[in-house]
GROMACS .gro file of C-alpha atoms in nm:
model
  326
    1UNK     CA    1   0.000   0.000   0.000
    2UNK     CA    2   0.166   0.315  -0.063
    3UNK     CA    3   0.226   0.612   0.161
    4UNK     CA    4  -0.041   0.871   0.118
    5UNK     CA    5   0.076   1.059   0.475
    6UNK     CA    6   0.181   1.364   0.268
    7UNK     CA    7  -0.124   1.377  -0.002
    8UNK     CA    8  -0.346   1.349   0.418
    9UNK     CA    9  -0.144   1.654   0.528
   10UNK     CA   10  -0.173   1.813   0.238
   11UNK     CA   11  -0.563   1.759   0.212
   12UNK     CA   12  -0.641   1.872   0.581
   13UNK     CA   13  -0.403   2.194   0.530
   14UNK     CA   14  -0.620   2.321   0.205
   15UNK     CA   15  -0.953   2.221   0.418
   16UNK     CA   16  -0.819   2.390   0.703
   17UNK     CA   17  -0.713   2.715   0.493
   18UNK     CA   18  -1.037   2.732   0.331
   19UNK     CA   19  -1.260   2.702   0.658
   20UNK     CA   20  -1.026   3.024   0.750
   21UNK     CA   21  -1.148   3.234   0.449
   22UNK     CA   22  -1.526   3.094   0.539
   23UNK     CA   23  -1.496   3.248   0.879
   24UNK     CA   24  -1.574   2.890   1.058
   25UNK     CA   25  -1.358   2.734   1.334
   26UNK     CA   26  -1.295   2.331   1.333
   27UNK     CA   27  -1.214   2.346   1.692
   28UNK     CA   28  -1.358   2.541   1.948
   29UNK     CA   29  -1.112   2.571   2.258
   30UNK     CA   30  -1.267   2.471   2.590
   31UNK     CA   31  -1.289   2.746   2.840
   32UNK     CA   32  -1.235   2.629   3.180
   33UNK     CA   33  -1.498   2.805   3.433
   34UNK     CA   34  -1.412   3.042   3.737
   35UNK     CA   35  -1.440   2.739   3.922
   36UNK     CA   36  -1.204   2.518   3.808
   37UNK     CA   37  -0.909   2.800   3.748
   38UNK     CA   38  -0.975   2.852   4.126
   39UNK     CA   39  -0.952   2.492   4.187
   40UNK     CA   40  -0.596   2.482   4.027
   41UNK     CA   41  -0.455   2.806   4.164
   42UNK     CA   42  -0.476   2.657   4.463
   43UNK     CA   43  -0.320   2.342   4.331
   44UNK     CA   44  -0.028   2.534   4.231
   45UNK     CA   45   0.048   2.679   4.562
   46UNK     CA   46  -0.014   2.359   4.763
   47UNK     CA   47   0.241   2.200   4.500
   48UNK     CA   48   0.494   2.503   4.582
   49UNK     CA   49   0.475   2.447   4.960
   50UNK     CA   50   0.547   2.079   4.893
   51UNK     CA   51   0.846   2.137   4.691
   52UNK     CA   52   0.973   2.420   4.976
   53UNK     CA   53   0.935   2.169   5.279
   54UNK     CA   54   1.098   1.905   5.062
   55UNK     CA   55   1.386   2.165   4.938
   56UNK     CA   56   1.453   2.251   5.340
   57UNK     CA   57   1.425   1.946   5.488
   58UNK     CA   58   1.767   1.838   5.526
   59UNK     CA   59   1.847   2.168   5.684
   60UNK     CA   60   1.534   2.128   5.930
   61UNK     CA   61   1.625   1.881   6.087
   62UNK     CA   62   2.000   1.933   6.104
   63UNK     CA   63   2.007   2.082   6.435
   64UNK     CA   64   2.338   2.326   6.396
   65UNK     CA   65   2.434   2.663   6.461
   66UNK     CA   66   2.513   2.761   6.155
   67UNK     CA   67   2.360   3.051   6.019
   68UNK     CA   68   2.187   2.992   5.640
   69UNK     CA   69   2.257   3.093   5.349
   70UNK     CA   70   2.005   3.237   5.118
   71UNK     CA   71   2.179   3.221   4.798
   72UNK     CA   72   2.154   2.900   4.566
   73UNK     CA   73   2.313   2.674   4.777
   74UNK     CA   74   2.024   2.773   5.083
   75UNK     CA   75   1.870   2.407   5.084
   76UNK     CA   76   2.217   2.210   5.192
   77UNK     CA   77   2.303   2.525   5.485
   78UNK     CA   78   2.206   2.478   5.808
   79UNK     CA   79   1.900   2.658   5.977
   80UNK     CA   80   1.905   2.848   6.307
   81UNK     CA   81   1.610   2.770   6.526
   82UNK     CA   82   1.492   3.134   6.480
   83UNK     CA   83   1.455   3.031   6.139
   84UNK     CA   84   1.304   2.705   6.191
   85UNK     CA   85   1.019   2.868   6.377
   86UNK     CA   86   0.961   3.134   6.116
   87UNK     CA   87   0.928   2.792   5.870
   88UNK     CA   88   0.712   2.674   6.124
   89UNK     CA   89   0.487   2.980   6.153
   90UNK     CA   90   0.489   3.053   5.750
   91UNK     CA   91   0.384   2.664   5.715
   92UNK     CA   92   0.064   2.692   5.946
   93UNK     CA   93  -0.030   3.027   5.791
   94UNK     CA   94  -0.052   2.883   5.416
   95UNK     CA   95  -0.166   2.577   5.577
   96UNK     CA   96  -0.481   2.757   5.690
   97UNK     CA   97  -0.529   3.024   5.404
   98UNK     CA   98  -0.513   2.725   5.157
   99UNK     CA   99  -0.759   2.577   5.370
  100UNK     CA  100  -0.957   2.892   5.357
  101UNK     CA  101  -1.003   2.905   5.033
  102UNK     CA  102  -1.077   2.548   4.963
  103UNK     CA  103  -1.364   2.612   5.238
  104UNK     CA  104  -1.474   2.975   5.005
  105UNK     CA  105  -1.477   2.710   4.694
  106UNK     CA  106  -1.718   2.451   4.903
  107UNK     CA  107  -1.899   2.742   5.021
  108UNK     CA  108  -1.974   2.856   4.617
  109UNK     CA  109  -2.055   2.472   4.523
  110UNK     CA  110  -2.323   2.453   4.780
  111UNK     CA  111  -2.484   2.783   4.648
  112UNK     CA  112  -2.491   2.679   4.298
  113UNK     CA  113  -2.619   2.397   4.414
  114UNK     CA  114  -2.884   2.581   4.603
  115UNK     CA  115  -2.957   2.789   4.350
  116UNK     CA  116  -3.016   2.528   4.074
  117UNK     CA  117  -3.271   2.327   4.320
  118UNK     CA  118  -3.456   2.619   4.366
  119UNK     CA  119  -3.488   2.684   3.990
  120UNK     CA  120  -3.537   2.330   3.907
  121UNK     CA  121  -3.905   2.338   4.132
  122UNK     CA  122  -4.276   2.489   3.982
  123UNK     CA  123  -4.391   2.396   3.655
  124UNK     CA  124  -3.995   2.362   3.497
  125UNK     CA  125  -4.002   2.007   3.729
  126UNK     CA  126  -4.253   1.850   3.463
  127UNK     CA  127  -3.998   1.922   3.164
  128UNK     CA  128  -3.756   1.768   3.310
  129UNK     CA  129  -3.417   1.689   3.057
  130UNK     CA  130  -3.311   1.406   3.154
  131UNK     CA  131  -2.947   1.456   2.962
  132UNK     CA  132  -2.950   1.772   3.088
  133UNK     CA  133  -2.987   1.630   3.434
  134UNK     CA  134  -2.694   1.374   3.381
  135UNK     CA  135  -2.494   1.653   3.236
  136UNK     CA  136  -2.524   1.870   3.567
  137UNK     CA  137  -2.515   1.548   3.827
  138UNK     CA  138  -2.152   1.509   3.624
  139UNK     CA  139  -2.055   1.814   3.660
  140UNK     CA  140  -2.171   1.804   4.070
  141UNK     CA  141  -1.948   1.515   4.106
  142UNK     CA  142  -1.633   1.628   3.918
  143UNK     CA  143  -1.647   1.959   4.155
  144UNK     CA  144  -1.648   1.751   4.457
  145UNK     CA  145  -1.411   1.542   4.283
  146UNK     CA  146  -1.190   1.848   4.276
  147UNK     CA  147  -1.275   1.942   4.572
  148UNK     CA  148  -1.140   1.644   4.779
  149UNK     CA  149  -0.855   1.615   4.584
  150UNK     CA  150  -0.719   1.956   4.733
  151UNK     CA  151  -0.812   1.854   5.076
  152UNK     CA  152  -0.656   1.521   5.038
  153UNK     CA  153  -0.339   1.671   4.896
  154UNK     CA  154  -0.334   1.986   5.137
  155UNK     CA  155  -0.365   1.698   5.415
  156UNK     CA  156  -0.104   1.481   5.324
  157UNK     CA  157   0.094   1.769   5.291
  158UNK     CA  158   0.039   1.885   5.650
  159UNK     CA  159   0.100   1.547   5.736
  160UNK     CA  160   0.498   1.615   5.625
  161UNK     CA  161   0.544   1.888   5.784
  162UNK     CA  162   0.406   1.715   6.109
  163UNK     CA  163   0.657   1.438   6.025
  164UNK     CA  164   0.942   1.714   6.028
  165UNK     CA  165   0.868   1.857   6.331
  166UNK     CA  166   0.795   1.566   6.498
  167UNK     CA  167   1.130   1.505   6.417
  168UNK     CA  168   1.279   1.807   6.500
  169UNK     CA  169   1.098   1.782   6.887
  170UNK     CA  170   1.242   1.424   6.918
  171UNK     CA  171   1.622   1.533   6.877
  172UNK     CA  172   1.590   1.853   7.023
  173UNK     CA  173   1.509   1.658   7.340
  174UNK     CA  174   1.741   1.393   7.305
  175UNK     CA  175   1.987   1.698   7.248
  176UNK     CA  176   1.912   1.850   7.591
  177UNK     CA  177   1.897   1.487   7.717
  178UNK     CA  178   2.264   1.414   7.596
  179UNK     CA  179   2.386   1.766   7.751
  180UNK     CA  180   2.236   1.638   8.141
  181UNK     CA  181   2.368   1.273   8.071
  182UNK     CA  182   2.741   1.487   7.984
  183UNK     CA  183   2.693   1.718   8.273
  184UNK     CA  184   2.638   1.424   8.488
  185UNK     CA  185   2.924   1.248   8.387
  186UNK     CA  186   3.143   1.572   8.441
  187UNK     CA  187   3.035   1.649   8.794
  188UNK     CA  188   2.977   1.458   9.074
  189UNK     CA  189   2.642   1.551   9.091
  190UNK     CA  190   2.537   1.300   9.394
  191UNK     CA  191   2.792   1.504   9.595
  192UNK     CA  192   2.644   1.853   9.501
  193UNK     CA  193   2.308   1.728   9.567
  194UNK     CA  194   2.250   1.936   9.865
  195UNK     CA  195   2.421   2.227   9.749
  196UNK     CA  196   2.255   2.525   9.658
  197UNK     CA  197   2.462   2.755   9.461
  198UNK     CA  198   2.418   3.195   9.459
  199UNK     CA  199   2.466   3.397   9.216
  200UNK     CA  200   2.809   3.498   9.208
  201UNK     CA  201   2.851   3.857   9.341
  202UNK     CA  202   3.079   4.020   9.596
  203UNK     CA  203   2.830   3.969   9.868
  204UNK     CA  204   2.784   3.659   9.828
  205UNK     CA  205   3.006   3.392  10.009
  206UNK     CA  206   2.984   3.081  10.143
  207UNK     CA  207   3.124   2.937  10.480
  208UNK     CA  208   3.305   2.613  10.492
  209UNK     CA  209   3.018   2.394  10.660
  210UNK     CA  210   2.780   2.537  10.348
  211UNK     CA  211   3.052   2.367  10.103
  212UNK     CA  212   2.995   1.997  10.039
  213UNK     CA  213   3.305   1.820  10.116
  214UNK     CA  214   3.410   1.818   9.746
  215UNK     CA  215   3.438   2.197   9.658
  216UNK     CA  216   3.627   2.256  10.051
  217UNK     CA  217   3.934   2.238   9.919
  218UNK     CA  218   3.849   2.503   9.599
  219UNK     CA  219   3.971   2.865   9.637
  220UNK     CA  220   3.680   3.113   9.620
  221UNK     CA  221   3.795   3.210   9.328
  222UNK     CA  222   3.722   2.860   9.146
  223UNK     CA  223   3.396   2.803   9.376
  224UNK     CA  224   3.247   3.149   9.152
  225UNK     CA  225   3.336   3.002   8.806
  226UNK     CA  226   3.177   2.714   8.912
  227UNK     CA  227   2.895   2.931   8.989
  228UNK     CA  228   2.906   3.109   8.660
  229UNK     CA  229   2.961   2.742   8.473
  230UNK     CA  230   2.660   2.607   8.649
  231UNK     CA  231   2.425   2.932   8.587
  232UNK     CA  232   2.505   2.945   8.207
  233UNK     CA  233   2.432   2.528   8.170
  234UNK     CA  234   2.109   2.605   8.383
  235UNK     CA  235   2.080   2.893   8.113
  236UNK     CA  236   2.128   2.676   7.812
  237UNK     CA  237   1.878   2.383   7.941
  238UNK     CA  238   1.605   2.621   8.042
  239UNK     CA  239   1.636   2.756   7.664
  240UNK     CA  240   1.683   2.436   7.499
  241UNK     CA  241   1.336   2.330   7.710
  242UNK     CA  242   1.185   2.672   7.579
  243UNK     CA  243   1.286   2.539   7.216
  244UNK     CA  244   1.126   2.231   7.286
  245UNK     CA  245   0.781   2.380   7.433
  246UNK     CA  246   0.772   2.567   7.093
  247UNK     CA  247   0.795   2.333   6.899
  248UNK     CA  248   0.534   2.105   7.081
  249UNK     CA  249   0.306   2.397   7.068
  250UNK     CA  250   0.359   2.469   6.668
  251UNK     CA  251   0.287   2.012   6.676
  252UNK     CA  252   0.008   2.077   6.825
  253UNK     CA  253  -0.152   2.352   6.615
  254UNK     CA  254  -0.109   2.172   6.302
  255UNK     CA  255  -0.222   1.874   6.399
  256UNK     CA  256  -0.545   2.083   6.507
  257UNK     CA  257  -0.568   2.148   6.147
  258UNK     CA  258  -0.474   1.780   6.032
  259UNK     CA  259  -0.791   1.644   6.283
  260UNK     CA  260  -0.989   1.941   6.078
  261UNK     CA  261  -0.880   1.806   5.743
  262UNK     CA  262  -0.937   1.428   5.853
  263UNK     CA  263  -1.298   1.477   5.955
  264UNK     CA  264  -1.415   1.719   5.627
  265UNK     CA  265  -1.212   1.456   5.406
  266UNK     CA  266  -1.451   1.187   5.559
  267UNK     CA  267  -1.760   1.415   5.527
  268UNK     CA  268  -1.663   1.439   5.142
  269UNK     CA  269  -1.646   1.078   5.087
  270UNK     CA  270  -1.997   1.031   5.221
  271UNK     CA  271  -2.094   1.340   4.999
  272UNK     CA  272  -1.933   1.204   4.698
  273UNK     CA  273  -2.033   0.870   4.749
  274UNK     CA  274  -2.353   1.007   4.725
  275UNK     CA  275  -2.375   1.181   4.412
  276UNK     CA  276  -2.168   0.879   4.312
  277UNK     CA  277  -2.526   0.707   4.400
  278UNK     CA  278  -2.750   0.976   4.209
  279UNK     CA  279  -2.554   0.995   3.928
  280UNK     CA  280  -2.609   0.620   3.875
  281UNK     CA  281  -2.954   0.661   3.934
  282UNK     CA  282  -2.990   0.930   3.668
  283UNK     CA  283  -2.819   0.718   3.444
  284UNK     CA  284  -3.040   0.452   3.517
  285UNK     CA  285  -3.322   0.693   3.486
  286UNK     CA  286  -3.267   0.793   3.125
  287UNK     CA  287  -3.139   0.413   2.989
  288UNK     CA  288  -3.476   0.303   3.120
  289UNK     CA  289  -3.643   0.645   2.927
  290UNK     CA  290  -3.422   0.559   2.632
  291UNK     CA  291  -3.600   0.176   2.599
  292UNK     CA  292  -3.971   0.297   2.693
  293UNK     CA  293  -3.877   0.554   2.415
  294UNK     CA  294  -3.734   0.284   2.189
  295UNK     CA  295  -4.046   0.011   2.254
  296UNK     CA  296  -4.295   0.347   2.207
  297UNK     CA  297  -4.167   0.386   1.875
  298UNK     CA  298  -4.192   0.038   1.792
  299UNK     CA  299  -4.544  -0.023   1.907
  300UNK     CA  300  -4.638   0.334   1.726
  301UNK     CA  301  -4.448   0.228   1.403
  302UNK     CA  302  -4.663  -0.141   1.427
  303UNK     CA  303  -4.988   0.025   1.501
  304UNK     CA  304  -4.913   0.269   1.186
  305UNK     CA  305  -4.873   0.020   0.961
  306UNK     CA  306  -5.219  -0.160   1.069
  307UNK     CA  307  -5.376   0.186   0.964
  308UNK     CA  308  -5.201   0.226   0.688
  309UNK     CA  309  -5.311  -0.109   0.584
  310UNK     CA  310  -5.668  -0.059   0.666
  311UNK     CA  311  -5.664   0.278   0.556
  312UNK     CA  312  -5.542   0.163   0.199
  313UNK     CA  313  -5.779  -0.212   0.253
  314UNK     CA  314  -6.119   0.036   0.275
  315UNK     CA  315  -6.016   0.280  -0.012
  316UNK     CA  316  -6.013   0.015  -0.259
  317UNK     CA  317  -6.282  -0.143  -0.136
  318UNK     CA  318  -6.435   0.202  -0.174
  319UNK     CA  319  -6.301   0.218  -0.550
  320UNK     CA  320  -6.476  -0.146  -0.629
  321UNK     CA  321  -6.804  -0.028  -0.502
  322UNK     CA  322  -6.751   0.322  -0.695
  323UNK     CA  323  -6.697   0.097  -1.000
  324UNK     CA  324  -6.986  -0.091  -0.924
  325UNK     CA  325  -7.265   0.130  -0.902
  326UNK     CA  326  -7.124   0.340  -1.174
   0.00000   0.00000   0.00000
């Protein structure tokens, strides 16, 4: 068979050039509604936060002292934990105005929906199209469709940054855990049990039956490091504990928001397995139309031909007895 792929292109350019001069269009491009540019807006900014809490991960959870970077080379530099907050705090906050405006988008669903019921009662419920009908139940369920998808993928997204800072709270504790277990091992901390140390000042000074036995033979010089040494460790612990109380408290708010997510997730499945249900129906509906149509056209083209018959049986019959008495 030979190769007629040219002679095809060829054809379909002419055709093409001449619909041009005729002022018709072969293809009309679909315009998507309001609705559904909305719908992936937010998309696009859900995708960006995943990419940013992937990109900063590493650095998250590296728990240095090392300030970042923000040139190119910002995703492998370490974070300080002022920054890791500030992460923490952005996160929640497009966490909840993504949320917002998937709940605005729900919000303008349900009053279309509304709006459509109301026009659908009176006298316009006895004309009822039924492929109109199946064309709007479709277009119901892809919006809720939609719809869950961006909760789904806002959750799971909120789920990783949970992960992360669940993360970050474990080994910031077992980082203040590891500086007591070194302190311990340091100091005889059984010994200094009973001893309560002052703050160092020139006032301040201790007697020799106030000493435990251990530090009696320290000058007073060495006895106010050790003060110094043990208010700057007490320092350090009380703001590593700080660090960790924050970042409970930012845990806690987003997983606020994940249990908010979780339980409108589930109240969209039921919804959506519910127009799931009506939209069958309605199918059902207008395949059982379609055959009463299809068996009311073959009974009417049946009883047609019996008149037809007739009709034509009695006009000749009509013709003989014309002939007859003429």
């Amino acid at each position: 068979m030979p190769d007629i792929t040219n002679i095809y292109f060829e054809t379909a350019r002419s055709f093409q050039e001449k619909s041009k001069k005729k002022g018709t269009q072969l293809y009309v491009p679909h315009k998507s509604d309001v609705f559904t540019r909305e719908c992936l807006k937010v998309d696009e900014s859900i995708n960006e936060l995943a990419l940013y809490l992937e990109r900063i991960r590493a650095s998250y959870l590296s728990l240095g002292k090392r300030v970042a970077n923000h040139g190119p080379n910002s995703a492998n530099q370490q974070l300080t934990d002022k920054q890791r907050d500030d992460i923490d705090y952005e996160t929640k906050m497009i966490i909840q105005q993504t949320l917002m405006r998937i709940r605005s988008l729900e919000d303008l669903e349900r009053e279309r929906l509304n709006k459509e019921a109301k026009n659908a009662g009176g006298i316009s419920s006895f004309f009822v199209d039924m492929k109109q009908e199946e064309m709007k139940k479709t277009t119901t369920l892809h919006r809720a469709g939609m719809l869950w998808f961006l909760n789904d993928k806002l959750k799971r997204v909120s789920d990783r940054h949970s992960a992360q800072q669940e993360i970050r709270l474990s080994r910031q504790v077992e980082k203040t855990k590891s500086m007591l277990h070194n302190v311990g091992e340091e100091t005889p901390l059984s010994s200094l049990r009973d001893f309560k140390p002052k703050r160092p000042s020139p006032e301040n000074h201790y007697t020799e039956n106030e000493l435990p036995e251990v530090l009696r033979d320290l000058t007073p010089q060495q006895i106010t490091q050790l003060e110094t040494e043990n208010n700057e460790l007490l320092n350090e612990l009380e703001l590593s504990l700080n660090k960790a109380k924050a970042a409970e408290k930012s845990l806690y708010e987003i997983s606020q928001i994940q249990s908010q997510l979780a339980t409108h997730l589930s109240t969209q499945n039921e919804m959506i397995e519910s127009l799931l249900d009506d939209a069958f129906q309605v199918h059902d509906d207008v395949s059982r139309g379609n055959q009463q149509l299809e068996s009311a056209k073959t009974r009417n083209r049946r009883t047609s031909k019996i008149i037809i018959s007739l009709s034509i049986f009695f006009a000749f019959i009509l013709l003989f007895f014309d002939a007859i008495t003429s």
